Amino acid sequence: MADRLLDAMARAAARGYGGEAVSELEHALQCAELAWDAGADDELQLACLLHDVGRYAVDQSLVSDATEPTRAGPDARGHHEVGAELIAPWVPERVAWCVRMHADAKRYLCATEPDYFGRLSAGSRHTLRLQGGVMAAAEIARLAGHPWLAAALALRRWDDDAKAVGKAARPLSAWAPLIRCWFDR
Ligand SMILES: [Fe+2]
């Protein structure tokens, strides 16, 4: 599984990240680097590295919220859900949860932080609609006390910032040991 994942990530260097000017791989590496810079633990770094795995390591006919037009099938779901399911058998539950939550974290922040929506890119605003829009009060109340919410919100903010063209980040090979630690078992 580690080889399969690393191969999919290497190939993601040739895929644009939604409507952004960076590749899927650059986006993943920048997101993980931001987490590392901030002193996040290994689990959260791994979640950041893999948060969009549903966009590039999964048959896109299973994904309903791709920014490019796809031939999504009737059972298609959001990339966050499909990606979380792909990695869930291999990683700590908190990692898969943070990956699954990264669309809801955006919906949560749009509802709870007045300035947040204005900072989102056009592509991210577009997928917000596909992902259910701004979160309603009842859902916010259900999430508010979750012990992993802070981690999911941190991932989301690094996700939003990991779109800088030409920004230096360590290469995929630097992250291979962390991926192998969980996916080579
Ligand atoms: Fe992302």
PDB file of N, CA, C and O in Angstrom, residues 102-131:
ATOM      1  N   HIS A 102     -12.120  17.442   6.517  1.00  0.00           N
ATOM      2  CA  HIS A 102     -11.516  18.688   6.035  1.00  0.00           C
ATOM      3  C   HIS A 102     -12.461  19.526   5.180  1.00  0.00           C
ATOM      4  O   HIS A 102     -12.272  20.745   5.082  1.00  0.00           O
ATOM      5  N   ALA A 103     -13.505  18.930   4.638  1.00  0.00           N
ATOM      6  CA  ALA A 103     -14.538  19.735   3.971  1.00  0.00           C
ATOM      7  C   ALA A 103     -15.486  20.332   5.018  1.00  0.00           C
ATOM      8  O   ALA A 103     -15.843  21.513   4.945  1.00  0.00           O
ATOM      9  N   ASP A 104     -15.871  19.520   6.007  1.00  0.00           N
ATOM     10  CA  ASP A 104     -16.746  20.044   7.062  1.00  0.00           C
ATOM     11  C   ASP A 104     -16.040  21.120   7.890  1.00  0.00           C
ATOM     12  O   ASP A 104     -16.688  22.034   8.403  1.00  0.00           O
ATOM     13  N   ALA A 105     -14.733  21.013   8.026  1.00  0.00           N
ATOM     14  CA  ALA A 105     -13.992  22.037   8.774  1.00  0.00           C
ATOM     15  C   ALA A 105     -14.112  23.389   8.070  1.00  0.00           C
ATOM     16  O   ALA A 105     -14.232  24.434   8.719  1.00  0.00           O
ATOM     17  N   LYS A 106     -14.076  23.368   6.748  1.00  0.00           N
ATOM     18  CA  LYS A 106     -14.282  24.615   5.989  1.00  0.00           C
ATOM     19  C   LYS A 106     -15.700  25.137   6.224  1.00  0.00           C
ATOM     20  O   LYS A 106     -15.891  26.336   6.481  1.00  0.00           O
ATOM     21  N   ARG A 107     -16.691  24.246   6.179  1.00  0.00           N
ATOM     22  CA  ARG A 107     -18.082  24.648   6.415  1.00  0.00           C
ATOM     23  C   ARG A 107     -18.239  25.225   7.823  1.00  0.00           C
ATOM     24  O   ARG A 107     -18.961  26.181   8.035  1.00  0.00           O
ATOM     25  N   TYR A 108     -17.538  24.616   8.787  1.00  0.00           N
ATOM     26  CA  TYR A 108     -17.577  25.070  10.193  1.00  0.00           C
ATOM     27  C   TYR A 108     -16.959  26.465  10.317  1.00  0.00           C
ATOM     28  O   TYR A 108     -17.535  27.359  10.934  1.00  0.00           O
ATOM     29  N   LEU A 109     -15.792  26.650   9.722  1.00  0.00           N
ATOM     30  CA  LEU A 109     -15.106  27.934   9.837  1.00  0.00           C
ATOM     31  C   LEU A 109     -15.882  29.041   9.127  1.00  0.00           C
ATOM     32  O   LEU A 109     -15.905  30.190   9.583  1.00  0.00           O
ATOM     33  N   CYS A 110     -16.529  28.713   8.021  1.00  0.00           N
ATOM     34  CA  CYS A 110     -17.353  29.717   7.327  1.00  0.00           C
ATOM     35  C   CYS A 110     -18.480  30.216   8.226  1.00  0.00           C
ATOM     36  O   CYS A 110     -18.885  31.377   8.160  1.00  0.00           O
ATOM     37  N   ALA A 111     -18.987  29.325   9.074  1.00  0.00           N
ATOM     38  CA  ALA A 111     -20.106  29.686   9.939  1.00  0.00           C
ATOM     39  C   ALA A 111     -19.657  30.382  11.214  1.00  0.00           C
ATOM     40  O   ALA A 111     -20.409  31.158  11.803  1.00  0.00           O
ATOM     41  N   THR A 112     -18.432  30.116  11.653  1.00  0.00           N
ATOM     42  CA  THR A 112     -18.033  30.582  12.984  1.00  0.00           C
ATOM     43  C   THR A 112     -17.004  31.715  12.966  1.00  0.00           C
ATOM     44  O   THR A 112     -16.759  32.328  13.999  1.00  0.00           O
ATOM     45  N   GLU A 113     -16.384  31.959  11.799  1.00  0.00           N
ATOM     46  CA  GLU A 113     -15.393  33.042  11.731  1.00  0.00           C
ATOM     47  C   GLU A 113     -15.788  34.022  10.640  1.00  0.00           C
ATOM     48  O   GLU A 113     -15.774  33.666   9.462  1.00  0.00           O
ATOM     49  N   PRO A 114     -16.110  35.240  11.026  1.00  0.00           N
ATOM     50  CA  PRO A 114     -16.650  36.210  10.062  1.00  0.00           C
ATOM     51  C   PRO A 114     -15.750  36.427   8.840  1.00  0.00           C
ATOM     52  O   PRO A 114     -16.247  36.603   7.737  1.00  0.00           O
ATOM     53  N   ASP A 115     -14.425  36.415   9.023  1.00  0.00           N
ATOM     54  CA  ASP A 115     -13.522  36.745   7.910  1.00  0.00           C
ATOM     55  C   ASP A 115     -13.122  35.543   7.067  1.00  0.00           C
ATOM     56  O   ASP A 115     -12.458  35.687   6.047  1.00  0.00           O
ATOM     57  N   TYR A 116     -13.497  34.350   7.512  1.00  0.00           N
ATOM     58  CA  TYR A 116     -12.928  33.151   6.888  1.00  0.00           C
ATOM     59  C   TYR A 116     -13.334  32.994   5.424  1.00  0.00           C
ATOM     60  O   TYR A 116     -12.485  32.755   4.562  1.00  0.00           O
ATOM     61  N   PHE A 117     -14.609  33.141   5.135  1.00  0.00           N
ATOM     62  CA  PHE A 117     -15.080  32.924   3.757  1.00  0.00           C
ATOM     63  C   PHE A 117     -14.333  33.824   2.774  1.00  0.00           C
ATOM     64  O   PHE A 117     -13.953  33.393   1.683  1.00  0.00           O
ATOM     65  N   GLY A 118     -14.105  35.062   3.189  1.00  0.00           N
ATOM     66  CA  GLY A 118     -13.442  36.016   2.309  1.00  0.00           C
ATOM     67  C   GLY A 118     -12.020  35.625   1.952  1.00  0.00           C
ATOM     68  O   GLY A 118     -11.467  36.105   0.958  1.00  0.00           O
ATOM     69  N   ARG A 119     -11.420  34.752   2.740  1.00  0.00           N
ATOM     70  CA  ARG A 119     -10.038  34.337   2.468  1.00  0.00           C
ATOM     71  C   ARG A 119      -9.965  33.114   1.561  1.00  0.00           C
ATOM     72  O   ARG A 119      -8.888  32.742   1.114  1.00  0.00           O
ATOM     73  N   LEU A 120     -11.105  32.482   1.304  1.00  0.00           N
ATOM     74  CA  LEU A 120     -11.095  31.265   0.478  1.00  0.00           C
ATOM     75  C   LEU A 120     -10.852  31.606  -0.991  1.00  0.00           C
ATOM     76  O   LEU A 120     -11.302  32.634  -1.482  1.00  0.00           O
ATOM     77  N   SER A 121     -10.172  30.695  -1.678  1.00  0.00           N
ATOM     78  CA  SER A 121      -9.974  30.863  -3.118  1.00  0.00           C
ATOM     79  C   SER A 121     -11.294  30.584  -3.844  1.00  0.00           C
ATOM     80  O   SER A 121     -12.230  30.003  -3.280  1.00  0.00           O
ATOM     81  N   ALA A 122     -11.341  30.984  -5.112  1.00  0.00           N
ATOM     82  CA  ALA A 122     -12.558  30.767  -5.904  1.00  0.00           C
ATOM     83  C   ALA A 122     -12.895  29.282  -5.987  1.00  0.00           C
ATOM     84  O   ALA A 122     -14.059  28.881  -5.863  1.00  0.00           O
ATOM     85  N   GLY A 123     -11.851  28.455  -6.179  1.00  0.00           N
ATOM     86  CA  GLY A 123     -12.086  27.012  -6.273  1.00  0.00           C
ATOM     87  C   GLY A 123     -12.654  26.451  -4.984  1.00  0.00           C
ATOM     88  O   GLY A 123     -13.539  25.590  -4.988  1.00  0.00           O
ATOM     89  N   SER A 124     -12.162  26.964  -3.869  1.00  0.00           N
ATOM     90  CA  SER A 124     -12.603  26.475  -2.572  1.00  0.00           C
ATOM     91  C   SER A 124     -14.041  26.921  -2.273  1.00  0.00           C
ATOM     92  O   SER A 124     -14.813  26.206  -1.641  1.00  0.00           O
ATOM     93  N   ARG A 125     -14.399  28.098  -2.756  1.00  0.00           N
ATOM     94  CA  ARG A 125     -15.795  28.553  -2.600  1.00  0.00           C
ATOM     95  C   ARG A 125     -16.728  27.697  -3.445  1.00  0.00           C
ATOM     96  O   ARG A 125     -17.851  27.396  -3.031  1.00  0.00           O
ATOM     97  N   HIS A 126     -16.246  27.324  -4.616  1.00  0.00           N
ATOM     98  CA  HIS A 126     -17.063  26.481  -5.498  1.00  0.00           C
ATOM     99  C   HIS A 126     -17.335  25.126  -4.844  1.00  0.00           C
ATOM    100  O   HIS A 126     -18.474  24.665  -4.791  1.00  0.00           O
ATOM    101  N   THR A 127     -16.281  24.493  -4.304  1.00  0.00           N
ATOM    102  CA  THR A 127     -16.491  23.176  -3.697  1.00  0.00           C
ATOM    103  C   THR A 127     -17.279  23.292  -2.391  1.00  0.00           C
ATOM    104  O   THR A 127     -17.967  22.358  -2.007  1.00  0.00           O
ATOM    105  N   LEU A 128     -17.221  24.445  -1.735  1.00  0.00           N
ATOM    106  CA  LEU A 128     -18.036  24.642  -0.516  1.00  0.00           C
ATOM    107  C   LEU A 128     -19.512  24.363  -0.819  1.00  0.00           C
ATOM    108  O   LEU A 128     -20.203  23.692  -0.053  1.00  0.00           O
ATOM    109  N   ARG A 129     -19.970  24.856  -1.952  1.00  0.00           N
ATOM    110  CA  ARG A 129     -21.375  24.625  -2.326  1.00  0.00           C
ATOM    111  C   ARG A 129     -21.632  23.146  -2.546  1.00  0.00           C
ATOM    112  O   ARG A 129     -22.628  22.593  -2.085  1.00  0.00           O
ATOM    113  N   LEU A 130     -20.691  22.481  -3.249  1.00  0.00           N
ATOM    114  CA  LEU A 130     -20.854  21.053  -3.539  1.00  0.00           C
ATOM    115  C   LEU A 130     -20.816  20.224  -2.254  1.00  0.00           C
ATOM    116  O   LEU A 130     -21.333  19.108  -2.206  1.00  0.00           O
ATOM    117  N   GLN A 131     -20.169  20.766  -1.230  1.00  0.00           N
ATOM    118  CA  GLN A 131     -19.963  20.018   0.021  1.00  0.00           C
ATOM    119  C   GLN A 131     -21.011  20.334   1.076  1.00  0.00           C
ATOM    120  O   GLN A 131     -20.888  19.893   2.216  1.00  0.00           O
TER     121      GLN A 131
END
